[in-house]
Coordinates of C-alpha atoms and ligand atoms in Angstrom, one line a residue:
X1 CA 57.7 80.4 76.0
X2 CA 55.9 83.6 77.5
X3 CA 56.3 82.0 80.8
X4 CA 60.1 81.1 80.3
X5 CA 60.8 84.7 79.7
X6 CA 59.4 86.1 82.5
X7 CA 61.1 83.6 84.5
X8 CA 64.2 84.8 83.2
X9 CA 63.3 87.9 83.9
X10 CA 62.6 87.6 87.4
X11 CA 65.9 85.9 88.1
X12 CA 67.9 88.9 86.6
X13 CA 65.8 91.2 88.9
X14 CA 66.5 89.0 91.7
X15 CA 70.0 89.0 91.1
X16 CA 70.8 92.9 91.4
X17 CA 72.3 93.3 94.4
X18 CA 71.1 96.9 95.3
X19 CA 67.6 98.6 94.9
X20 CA 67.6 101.9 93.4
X21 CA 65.2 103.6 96.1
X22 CA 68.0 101.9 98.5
X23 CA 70.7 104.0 96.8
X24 CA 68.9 107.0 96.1
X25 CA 68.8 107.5 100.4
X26 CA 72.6 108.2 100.3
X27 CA 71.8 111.5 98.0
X28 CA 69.7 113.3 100.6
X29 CA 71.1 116.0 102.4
X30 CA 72.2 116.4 106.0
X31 CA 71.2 119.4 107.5
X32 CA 72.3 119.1 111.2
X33 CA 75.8 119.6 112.4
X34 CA 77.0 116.7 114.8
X35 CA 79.5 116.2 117.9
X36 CA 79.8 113.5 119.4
X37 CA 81.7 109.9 120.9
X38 CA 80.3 107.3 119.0
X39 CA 79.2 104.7 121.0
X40 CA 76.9 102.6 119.1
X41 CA 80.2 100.0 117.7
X42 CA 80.1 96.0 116.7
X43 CA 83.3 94.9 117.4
X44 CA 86.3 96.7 119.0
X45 CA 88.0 99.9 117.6
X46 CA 91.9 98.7 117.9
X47 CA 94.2 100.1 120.7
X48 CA 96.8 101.0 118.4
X49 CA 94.5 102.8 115.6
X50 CA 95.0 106.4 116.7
X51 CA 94.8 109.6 114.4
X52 CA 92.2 111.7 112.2
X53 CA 90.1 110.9 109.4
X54 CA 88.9 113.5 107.7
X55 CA 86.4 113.3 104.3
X56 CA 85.1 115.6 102.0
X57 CA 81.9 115.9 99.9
X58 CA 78.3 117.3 99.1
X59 CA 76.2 117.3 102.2
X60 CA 74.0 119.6 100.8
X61 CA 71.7 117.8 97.9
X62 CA 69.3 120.9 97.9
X63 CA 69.1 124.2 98.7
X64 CA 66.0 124.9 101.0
X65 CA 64.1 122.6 99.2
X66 CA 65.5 123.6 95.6
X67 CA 67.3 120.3 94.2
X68 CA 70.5 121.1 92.7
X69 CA 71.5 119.3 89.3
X70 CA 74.3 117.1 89.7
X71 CA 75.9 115.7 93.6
X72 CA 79.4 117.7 92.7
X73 CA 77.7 121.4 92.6
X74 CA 76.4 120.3 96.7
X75 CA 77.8 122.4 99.3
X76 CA 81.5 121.0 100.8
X77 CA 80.9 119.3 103.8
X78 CA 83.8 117.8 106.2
X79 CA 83.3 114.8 108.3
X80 CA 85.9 114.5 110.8
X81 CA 86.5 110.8 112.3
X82 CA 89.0 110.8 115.0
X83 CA 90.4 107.7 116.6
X84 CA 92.0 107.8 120.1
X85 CA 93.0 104.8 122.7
X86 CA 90.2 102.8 121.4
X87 CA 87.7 105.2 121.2
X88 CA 85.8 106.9 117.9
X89 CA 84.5 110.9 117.8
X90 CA 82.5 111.9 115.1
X91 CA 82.4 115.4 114.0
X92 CA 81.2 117.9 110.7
X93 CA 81.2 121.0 110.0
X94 CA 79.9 122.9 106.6
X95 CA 82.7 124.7 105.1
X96 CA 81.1 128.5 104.9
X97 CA 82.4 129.2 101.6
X98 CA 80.9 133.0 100.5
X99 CA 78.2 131.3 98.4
X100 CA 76.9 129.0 100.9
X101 CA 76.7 131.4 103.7
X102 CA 74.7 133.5 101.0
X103 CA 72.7 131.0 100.2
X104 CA 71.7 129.8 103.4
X105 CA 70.6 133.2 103.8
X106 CA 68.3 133.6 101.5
X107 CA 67.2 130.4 101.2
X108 CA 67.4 129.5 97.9
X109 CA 69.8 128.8 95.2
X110 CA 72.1 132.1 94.1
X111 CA 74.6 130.6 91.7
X112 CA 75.2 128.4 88.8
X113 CA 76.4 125.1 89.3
X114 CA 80.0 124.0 86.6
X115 CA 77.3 120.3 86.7
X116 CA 74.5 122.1 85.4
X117 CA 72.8 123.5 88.7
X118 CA 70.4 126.5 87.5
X119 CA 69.5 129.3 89.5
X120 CA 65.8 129.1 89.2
X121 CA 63.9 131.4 86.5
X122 CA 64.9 129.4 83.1
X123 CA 68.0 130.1 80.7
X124 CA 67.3 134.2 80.8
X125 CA 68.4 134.0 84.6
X126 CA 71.4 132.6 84.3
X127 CA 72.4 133.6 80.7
X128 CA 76.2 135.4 80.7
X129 CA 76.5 134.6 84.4
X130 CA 80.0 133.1 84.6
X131 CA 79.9 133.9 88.7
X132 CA 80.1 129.9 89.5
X133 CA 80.4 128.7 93.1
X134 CA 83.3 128.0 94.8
X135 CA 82.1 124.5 96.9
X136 CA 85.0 123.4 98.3
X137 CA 83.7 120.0 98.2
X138 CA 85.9 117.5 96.6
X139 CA 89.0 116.8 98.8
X140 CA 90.2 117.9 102.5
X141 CA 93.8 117.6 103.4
X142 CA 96.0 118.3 106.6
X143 CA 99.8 119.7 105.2
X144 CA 102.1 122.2 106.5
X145 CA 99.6 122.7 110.0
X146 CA 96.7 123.3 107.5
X147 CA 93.7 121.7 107.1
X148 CA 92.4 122.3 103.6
X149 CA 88.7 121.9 101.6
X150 CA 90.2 121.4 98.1
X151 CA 87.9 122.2 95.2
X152 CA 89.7 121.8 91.7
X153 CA 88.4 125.2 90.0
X154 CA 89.4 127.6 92.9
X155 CA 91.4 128.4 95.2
X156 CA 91.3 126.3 98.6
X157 CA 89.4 127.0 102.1
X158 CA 91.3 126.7 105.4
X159 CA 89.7 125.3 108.2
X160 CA 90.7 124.8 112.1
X161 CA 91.3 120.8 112.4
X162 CA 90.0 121.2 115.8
X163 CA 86.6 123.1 115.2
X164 CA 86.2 122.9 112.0
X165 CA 85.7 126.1 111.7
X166 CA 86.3 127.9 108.4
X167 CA 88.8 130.4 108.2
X168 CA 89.2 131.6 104.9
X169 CA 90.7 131.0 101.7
X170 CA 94.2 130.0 101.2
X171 CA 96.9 131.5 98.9
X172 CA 100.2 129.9 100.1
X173 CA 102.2 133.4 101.0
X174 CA 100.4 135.0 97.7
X175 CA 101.6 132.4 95.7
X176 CA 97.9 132.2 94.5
X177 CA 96.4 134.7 93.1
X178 CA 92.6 135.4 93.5
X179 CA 90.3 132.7 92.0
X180 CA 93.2 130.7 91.2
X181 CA 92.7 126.9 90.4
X182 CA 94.5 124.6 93.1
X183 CA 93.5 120.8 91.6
X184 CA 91.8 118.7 94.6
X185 CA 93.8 115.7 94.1
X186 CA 97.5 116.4 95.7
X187 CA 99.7 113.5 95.6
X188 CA 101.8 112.8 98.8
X189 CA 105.6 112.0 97.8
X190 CA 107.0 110.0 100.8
X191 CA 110.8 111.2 100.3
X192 CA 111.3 113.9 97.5
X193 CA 115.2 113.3 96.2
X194 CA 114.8 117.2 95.8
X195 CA 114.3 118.1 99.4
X196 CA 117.1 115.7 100.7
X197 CA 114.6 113.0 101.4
X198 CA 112.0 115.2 102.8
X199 CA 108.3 114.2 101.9
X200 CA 106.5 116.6 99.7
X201 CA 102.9 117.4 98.1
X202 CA 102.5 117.6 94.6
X203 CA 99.6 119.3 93.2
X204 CA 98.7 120.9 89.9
X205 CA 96.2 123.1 88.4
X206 CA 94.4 123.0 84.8
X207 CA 93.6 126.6 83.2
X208 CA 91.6 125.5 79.9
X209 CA 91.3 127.0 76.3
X210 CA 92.5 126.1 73.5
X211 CA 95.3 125.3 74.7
X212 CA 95.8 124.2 78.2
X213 CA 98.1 125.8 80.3
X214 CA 99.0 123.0 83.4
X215 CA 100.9 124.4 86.7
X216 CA 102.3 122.1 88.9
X217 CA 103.4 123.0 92.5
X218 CA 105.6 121.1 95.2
X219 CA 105.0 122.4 98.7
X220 CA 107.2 121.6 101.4
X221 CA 106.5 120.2 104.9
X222 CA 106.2 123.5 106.3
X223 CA 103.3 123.9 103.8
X224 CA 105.5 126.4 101.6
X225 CA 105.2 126.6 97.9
X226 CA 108.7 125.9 97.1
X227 CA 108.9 125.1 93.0
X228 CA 105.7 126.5 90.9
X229 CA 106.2 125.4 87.2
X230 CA 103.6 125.9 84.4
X231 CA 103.6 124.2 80.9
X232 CA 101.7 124.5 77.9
X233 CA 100.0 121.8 75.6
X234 CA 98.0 121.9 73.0
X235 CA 93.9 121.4 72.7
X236 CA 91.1 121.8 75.4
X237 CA 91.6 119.6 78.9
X238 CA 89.3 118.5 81.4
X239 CA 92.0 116.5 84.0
X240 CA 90.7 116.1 87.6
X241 CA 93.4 114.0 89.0
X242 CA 97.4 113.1 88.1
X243 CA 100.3 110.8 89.4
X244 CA 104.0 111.3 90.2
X245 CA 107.0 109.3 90.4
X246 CA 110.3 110.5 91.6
X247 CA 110.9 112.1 88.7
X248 CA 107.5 113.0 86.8
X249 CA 103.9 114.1 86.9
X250 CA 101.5 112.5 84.6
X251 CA 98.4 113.6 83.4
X252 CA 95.9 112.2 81.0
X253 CA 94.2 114.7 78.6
X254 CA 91.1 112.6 78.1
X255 CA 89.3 113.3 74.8
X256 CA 87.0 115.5 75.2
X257 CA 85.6 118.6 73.0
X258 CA 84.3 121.9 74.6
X259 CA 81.7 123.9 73.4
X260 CA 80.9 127.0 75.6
X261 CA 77.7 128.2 73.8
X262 CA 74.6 126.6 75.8
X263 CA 76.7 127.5 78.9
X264 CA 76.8 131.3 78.0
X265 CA 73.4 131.0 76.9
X266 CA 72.3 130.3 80.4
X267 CA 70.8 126.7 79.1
X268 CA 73.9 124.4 80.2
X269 CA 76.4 123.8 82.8
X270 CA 79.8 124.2 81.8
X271 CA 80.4 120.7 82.5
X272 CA 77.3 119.6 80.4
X273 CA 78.9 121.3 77.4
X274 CA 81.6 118.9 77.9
X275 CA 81.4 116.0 74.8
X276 CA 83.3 112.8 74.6
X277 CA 85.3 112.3 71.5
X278 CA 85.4 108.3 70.9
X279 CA 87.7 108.3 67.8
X280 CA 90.3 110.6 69.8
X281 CA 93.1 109.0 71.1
X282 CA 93.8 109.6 75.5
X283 CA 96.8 111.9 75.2
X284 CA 99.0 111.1 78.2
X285 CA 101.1 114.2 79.2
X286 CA 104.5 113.4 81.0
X287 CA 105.9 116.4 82.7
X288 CA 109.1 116.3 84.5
X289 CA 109.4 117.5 88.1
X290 CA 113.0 118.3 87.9
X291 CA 114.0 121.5 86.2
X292 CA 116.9 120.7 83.9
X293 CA 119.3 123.1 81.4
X294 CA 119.6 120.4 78.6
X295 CA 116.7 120.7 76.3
X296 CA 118.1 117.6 74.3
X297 CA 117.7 115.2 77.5
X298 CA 114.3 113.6 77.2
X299 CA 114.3 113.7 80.7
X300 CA 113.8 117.3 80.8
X301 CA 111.1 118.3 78.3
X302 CA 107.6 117.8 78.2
X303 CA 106.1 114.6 76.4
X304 CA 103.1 113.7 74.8
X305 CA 102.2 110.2 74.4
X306 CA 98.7 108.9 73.0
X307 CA 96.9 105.8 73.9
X308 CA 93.3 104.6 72.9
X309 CA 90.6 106.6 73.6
X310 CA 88.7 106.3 77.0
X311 CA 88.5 108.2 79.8
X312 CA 90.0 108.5 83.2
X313 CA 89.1 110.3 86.2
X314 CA 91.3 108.8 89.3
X315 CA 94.7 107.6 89.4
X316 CA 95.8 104.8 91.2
X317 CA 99.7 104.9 91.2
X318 CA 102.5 105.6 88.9
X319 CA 106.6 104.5 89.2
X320 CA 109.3 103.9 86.8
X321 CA 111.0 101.3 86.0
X322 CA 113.7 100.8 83.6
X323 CA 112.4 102.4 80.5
X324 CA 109.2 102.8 81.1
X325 CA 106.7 105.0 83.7
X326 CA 103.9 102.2 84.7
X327 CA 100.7 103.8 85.6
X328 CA 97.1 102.2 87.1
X329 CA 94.2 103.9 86.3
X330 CA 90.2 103.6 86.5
X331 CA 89.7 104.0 82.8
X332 CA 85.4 104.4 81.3
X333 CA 85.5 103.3 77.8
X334 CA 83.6 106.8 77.4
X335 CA 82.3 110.0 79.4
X336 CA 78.6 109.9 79.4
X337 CA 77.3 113.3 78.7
X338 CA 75.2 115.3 82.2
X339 CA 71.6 116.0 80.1
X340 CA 70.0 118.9 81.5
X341 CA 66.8 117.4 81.8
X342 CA 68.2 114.3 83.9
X343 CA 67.7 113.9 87.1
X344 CA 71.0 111.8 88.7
X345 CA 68.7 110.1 91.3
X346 CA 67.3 108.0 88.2
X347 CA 70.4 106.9 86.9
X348 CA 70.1 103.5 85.3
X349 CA 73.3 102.0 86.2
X350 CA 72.9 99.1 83.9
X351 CA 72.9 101.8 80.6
X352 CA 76.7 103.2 81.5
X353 CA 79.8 101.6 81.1
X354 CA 82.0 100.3 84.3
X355 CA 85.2 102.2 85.8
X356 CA 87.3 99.0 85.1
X357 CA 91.1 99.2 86.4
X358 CA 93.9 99.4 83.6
X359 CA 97.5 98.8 84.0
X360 CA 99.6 101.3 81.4
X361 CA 103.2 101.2 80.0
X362 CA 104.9 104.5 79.1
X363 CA 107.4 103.5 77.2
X364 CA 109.9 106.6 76.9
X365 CA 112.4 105.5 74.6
X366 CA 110.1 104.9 72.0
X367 CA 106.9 106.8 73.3
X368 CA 104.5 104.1 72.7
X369 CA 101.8 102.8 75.2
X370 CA 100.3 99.5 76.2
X371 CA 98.0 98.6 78.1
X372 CA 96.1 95.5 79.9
X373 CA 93.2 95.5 82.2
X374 CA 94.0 94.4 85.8
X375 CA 90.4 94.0 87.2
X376 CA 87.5 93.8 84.9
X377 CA 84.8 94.6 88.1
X378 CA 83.7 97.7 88.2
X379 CA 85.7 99.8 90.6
X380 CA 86.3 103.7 92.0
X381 CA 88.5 105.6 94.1
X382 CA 91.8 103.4 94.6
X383 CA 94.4 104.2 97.2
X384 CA 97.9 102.7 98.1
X385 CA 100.0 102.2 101.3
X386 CA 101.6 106.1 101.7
X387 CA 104.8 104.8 101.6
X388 CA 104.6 103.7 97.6
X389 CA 103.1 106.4 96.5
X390 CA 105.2 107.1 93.3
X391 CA 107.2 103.6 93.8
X392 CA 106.6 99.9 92.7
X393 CA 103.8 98.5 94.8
X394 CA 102.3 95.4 95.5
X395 CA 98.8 96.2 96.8
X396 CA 96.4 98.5 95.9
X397 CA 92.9 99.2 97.7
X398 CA 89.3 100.6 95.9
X399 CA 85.9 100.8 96.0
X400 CA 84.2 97.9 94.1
X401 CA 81.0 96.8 92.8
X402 CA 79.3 94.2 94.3
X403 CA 79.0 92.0 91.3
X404 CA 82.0 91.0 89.3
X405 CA 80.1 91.9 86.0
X406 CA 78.7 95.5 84.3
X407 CA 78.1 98.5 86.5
X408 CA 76.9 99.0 89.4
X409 CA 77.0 101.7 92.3
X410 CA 79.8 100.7 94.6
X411 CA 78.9 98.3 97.6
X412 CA 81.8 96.6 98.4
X413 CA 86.0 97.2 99.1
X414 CA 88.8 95.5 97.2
X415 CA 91.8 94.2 97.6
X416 CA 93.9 93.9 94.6
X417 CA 97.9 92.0 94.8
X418 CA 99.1 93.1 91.8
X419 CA 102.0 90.6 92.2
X420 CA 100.2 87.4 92.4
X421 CA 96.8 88.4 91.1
X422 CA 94.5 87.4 94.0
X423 CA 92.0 89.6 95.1
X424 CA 90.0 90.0 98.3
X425 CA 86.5 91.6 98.6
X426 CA 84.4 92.9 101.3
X427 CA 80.8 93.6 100.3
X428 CA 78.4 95.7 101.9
X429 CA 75.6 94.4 99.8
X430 CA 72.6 94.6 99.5
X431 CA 71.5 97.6 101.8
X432 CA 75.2 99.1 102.4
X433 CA 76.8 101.5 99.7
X434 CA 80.4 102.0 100.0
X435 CA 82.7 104.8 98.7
X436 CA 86.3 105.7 99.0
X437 CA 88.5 103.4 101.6
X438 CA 91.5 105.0 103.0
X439 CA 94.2 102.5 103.8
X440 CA 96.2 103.6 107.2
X441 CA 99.5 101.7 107.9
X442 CA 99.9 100.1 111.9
X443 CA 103.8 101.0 111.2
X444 CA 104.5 102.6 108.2
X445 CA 107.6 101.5 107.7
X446 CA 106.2 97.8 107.9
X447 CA 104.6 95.1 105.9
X448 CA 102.9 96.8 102.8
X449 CA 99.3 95.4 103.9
X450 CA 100.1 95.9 107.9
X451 CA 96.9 97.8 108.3
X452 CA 93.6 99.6 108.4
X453 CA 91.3 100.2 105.4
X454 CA 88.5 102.5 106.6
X455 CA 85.5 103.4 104.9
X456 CA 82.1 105.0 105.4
X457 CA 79.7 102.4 104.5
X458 CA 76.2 104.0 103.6
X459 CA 73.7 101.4 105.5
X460 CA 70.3 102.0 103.6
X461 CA 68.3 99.6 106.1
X462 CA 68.9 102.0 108.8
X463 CA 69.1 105.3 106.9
X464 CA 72.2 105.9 108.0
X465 CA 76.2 105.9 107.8
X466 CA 78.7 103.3 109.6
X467 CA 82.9 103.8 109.7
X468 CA 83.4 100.4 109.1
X469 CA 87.3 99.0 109.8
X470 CA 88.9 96.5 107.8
X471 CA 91.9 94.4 108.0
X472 CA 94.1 95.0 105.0
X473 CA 95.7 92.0 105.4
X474 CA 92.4 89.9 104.6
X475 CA 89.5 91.8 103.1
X476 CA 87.6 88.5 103.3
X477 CA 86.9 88.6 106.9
X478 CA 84.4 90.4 108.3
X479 CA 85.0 93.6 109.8
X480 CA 87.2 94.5 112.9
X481 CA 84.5 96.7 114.1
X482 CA 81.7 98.9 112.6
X483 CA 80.6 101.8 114.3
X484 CA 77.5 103.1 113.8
X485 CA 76.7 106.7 113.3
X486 CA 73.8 108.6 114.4
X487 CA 72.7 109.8 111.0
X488 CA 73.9 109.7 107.1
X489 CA 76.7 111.1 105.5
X490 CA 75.7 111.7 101.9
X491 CA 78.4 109.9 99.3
X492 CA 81.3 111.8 99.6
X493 CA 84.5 112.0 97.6
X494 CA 87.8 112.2 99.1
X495 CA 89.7 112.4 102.2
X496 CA 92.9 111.1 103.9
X497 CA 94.2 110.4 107.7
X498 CA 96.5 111.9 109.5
X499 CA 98.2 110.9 112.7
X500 CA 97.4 113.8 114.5
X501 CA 94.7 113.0 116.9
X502 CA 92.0 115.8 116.3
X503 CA 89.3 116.5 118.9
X504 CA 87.6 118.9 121.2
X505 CA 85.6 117.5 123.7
Ligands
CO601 CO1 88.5 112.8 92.5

């Protein structure tokens, strides 16, 4: 009997596909700033895969030794991929926000962390010290001739796409005022049927309490804040991302309670005071982008619709259709809470719940909600073909898990076809770590899966980082090429790719 159990014992261990200590090398920081062609590649960058990838996300895991608390207080780093006539260049550059040039000064930590980073000396030190850093790490976007470090509580930091080089924070003509939240997830609207056609960016920005006051902005092409419009709704919100049809943002107020005590004491981050309410409903919030005059059309007016309570941190996609707003989501059955005296490098994957993929109907005529779960695996950081953003799609890219069961850090890329249900998977498993994929049309007016999916594949073996390239058509295959870097990029968030072809050298 003994011996049966360890048996089965060994066989789960053996069936992990990831090691901890493998993971864990993907949190260390870079220190060095590189430039260079890469020229270590398996396979052959395509001829016709020309433009800029740019990412976003902590490359600093510690300050001069200190470890901060949590990965999303690290220091904004871009990574800058850029393709041209077959050919790769790799560059990145720290954004200098004020805090990190100050820090790097004196070599150790300066400011609170919103995850819970301390400044060292115990509660009394950072007790009533609401001065939080501005890191600029979450999202980096090219709009209008800017390239932008997006970091949701703040405004954003402009940078030279060709150096990198930061040049200071960005308020849209005054349109943002000092210290004024700019969310990190803008949405791309391929043709705005406000702007004759014209693409747009949609962002919006949260300003909690108890109520929430949420602004939405639409910029034009020129980069131009053209319609600002803010809205009030009731209770505390914590919303980090959003999703827009033609006619509609829509955001979910996940239910969560905050209590700002421990923070002011100096003994919590703010987002450690941050608690999960299980027997809340998800309130969905469903704000319309046009400004009407008739208060009495639906169309016009705010609504609030509830669903069951869970929580949602990225959006894949959102359109209507007939009477209803369908949106896909990466939905946790909870928020598990940041313990101050946790340490994120020993995360036990196996004790939190997955990000599993939910499909949900808005029904607007009689404000109910339904739902059904799309892909069960546990999955992060979905994107779509540009051209359906806000329209009915077919197929929708994320990072995956390797195994099709419980949680797991994400190792692999996924395909899903939402119209026939098949789905395709590339794993980087066991010693490669994956995060988000960014899907780049060859034409993008052509077939929806005519493409690239890139993604920066942590590769644990060899302590370092590859851009590996897929074909969207069949995720299954192996890769069109791999190239590998001369170093690691820590996890990162978010980034997109622009045409523009971006390099000096
Ligand atoms: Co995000």
């Amino acid at each position: 009997m003994q011996n049966f159990q360890i048996d089965e014992i060994a066989s789960t261990v053996a069936e992990k596909s990831y090691s901890r200590e493998s993971w864990q090398g993907g949190y260390q920081s870079v220190k060095e700033e590189y430039d260079y062609w890469i020229d270590d590649i398996e396979g052959e960058i395509p001829a016709d895969l020309n433009g800029t990838l740019f990412r976003n996300g902590p490359g600093l895991l510690d300050i001069n030794g200190q470890n901060i608390h949590h990965p999303f207080d690290g220091d904004g780093m871009i990574s800058r991929i850029t393709f041209t006539n077959g050919r790769a260049h790799f560059r990145n550059r720290f954004i200098r926000t004020q805090a990190y040039l100050e820090e790097q000064k004196a070599g150790k930590i300066l400011y609170r962390g919103v995850f819970g980073t301390q400044k060292p000396g115990g509660w009394l030190a950072n007790a009533f010290d609401f001065n939080l850093k501005n890191i600029a790490n979450t999202n980096v976007i090219y709009w209008g001739g800017k390239l932008l470090a997006l970091w949701e509580a703040a405004e954003p930091h402009k940078l030279d796409p060709q150096t990198l080089e930061t040049l200071g924070k960005e308020y849209f003509d005054k349109v943002l005022s000092e210290g004024e939240a700019f969310a990190a997830h803008p949405r791309f609207d391929p043709s705005c049927e406000q702007d004759n056609g014209e693409p747009c960016l949609v962002n919006f920005s949260i300003k909690p309490g108890l109520s929430t006051t949420i602004t939405i902005f639409e910029l034009n092409t020129a980069g131009k804040i053209i319609r600002k419009t803010a809205h009030s709704v009731p209770g505390f919100a914590f919303i980090h991302d959003f999703a827009i049809t033609p006619n509609y943002c829509i955001l979910f107020q996940n239910p969560v309670a905050f209590n700002p005590i421990p923070f002011a004491l100096g003994m919590r981050g703010a987002g450690e005071c941050i608690k999960f309410q299980g027997n809340q409903p998800t309130k969905v919030i469903i704000i319309p982008r046009t400004s009407g005059t008739n208060e009495d059309n639906n169309k016009n007016k705010v609504q609030i619709l509830e669903t069951q309570s869970g929580f949602v941190f990225h959006h894949c996609n959102a359109f209507e259709k007939d009477s209803e707003i369908i949106i896909d989501s990466i939905c946790y059955e909870n928020l598990p809470e940041v313990e101050p005296e946790s340490d994120f490098r020993e995360t036990d994957f196996d004790a939190l719940k997955p990000g599993q993929l939910w499909r949900f109907h808005l029904n607007l005529k009689d404000n109910k909600v339904s739902r059904e779960l799309i892909e069960s695996r546990c999955c992060e950081f979905p994107c779509v073909h540009p051209e359906k953003v806000g329209r009915e799609y077919r197929y929708l890219y994320t990072g995956a898990a390797h195994g099709d069961s419980g949680n797991a850090p994400l190792q692999a890329f996924e395909k899903v076809d939402l119209q026939t249900g098949e789905k395709q998977i590339w794993s980087a498993a066991p010693d490669g770590f994956a995060s988000e994929p960014n899907f780049v049309p060859r034409n993008r007016h052509g077939d929806e899966d005519d493409g690239w999916l890139l993604g920066l594949v942590y590769d644990s073996n060899h302590h370092r980082s590859d851009v590996v390239i897929l074909d969207a058509k069949d995720l299954n295959k192996e890769p069109i090429a791999r190239l590998h870097l001369k170093h690691h990029i820590p996890y990162g968030l978010h980034g997109n790719f622009v045409n523009d072809v971006f390099v000096n050298s």
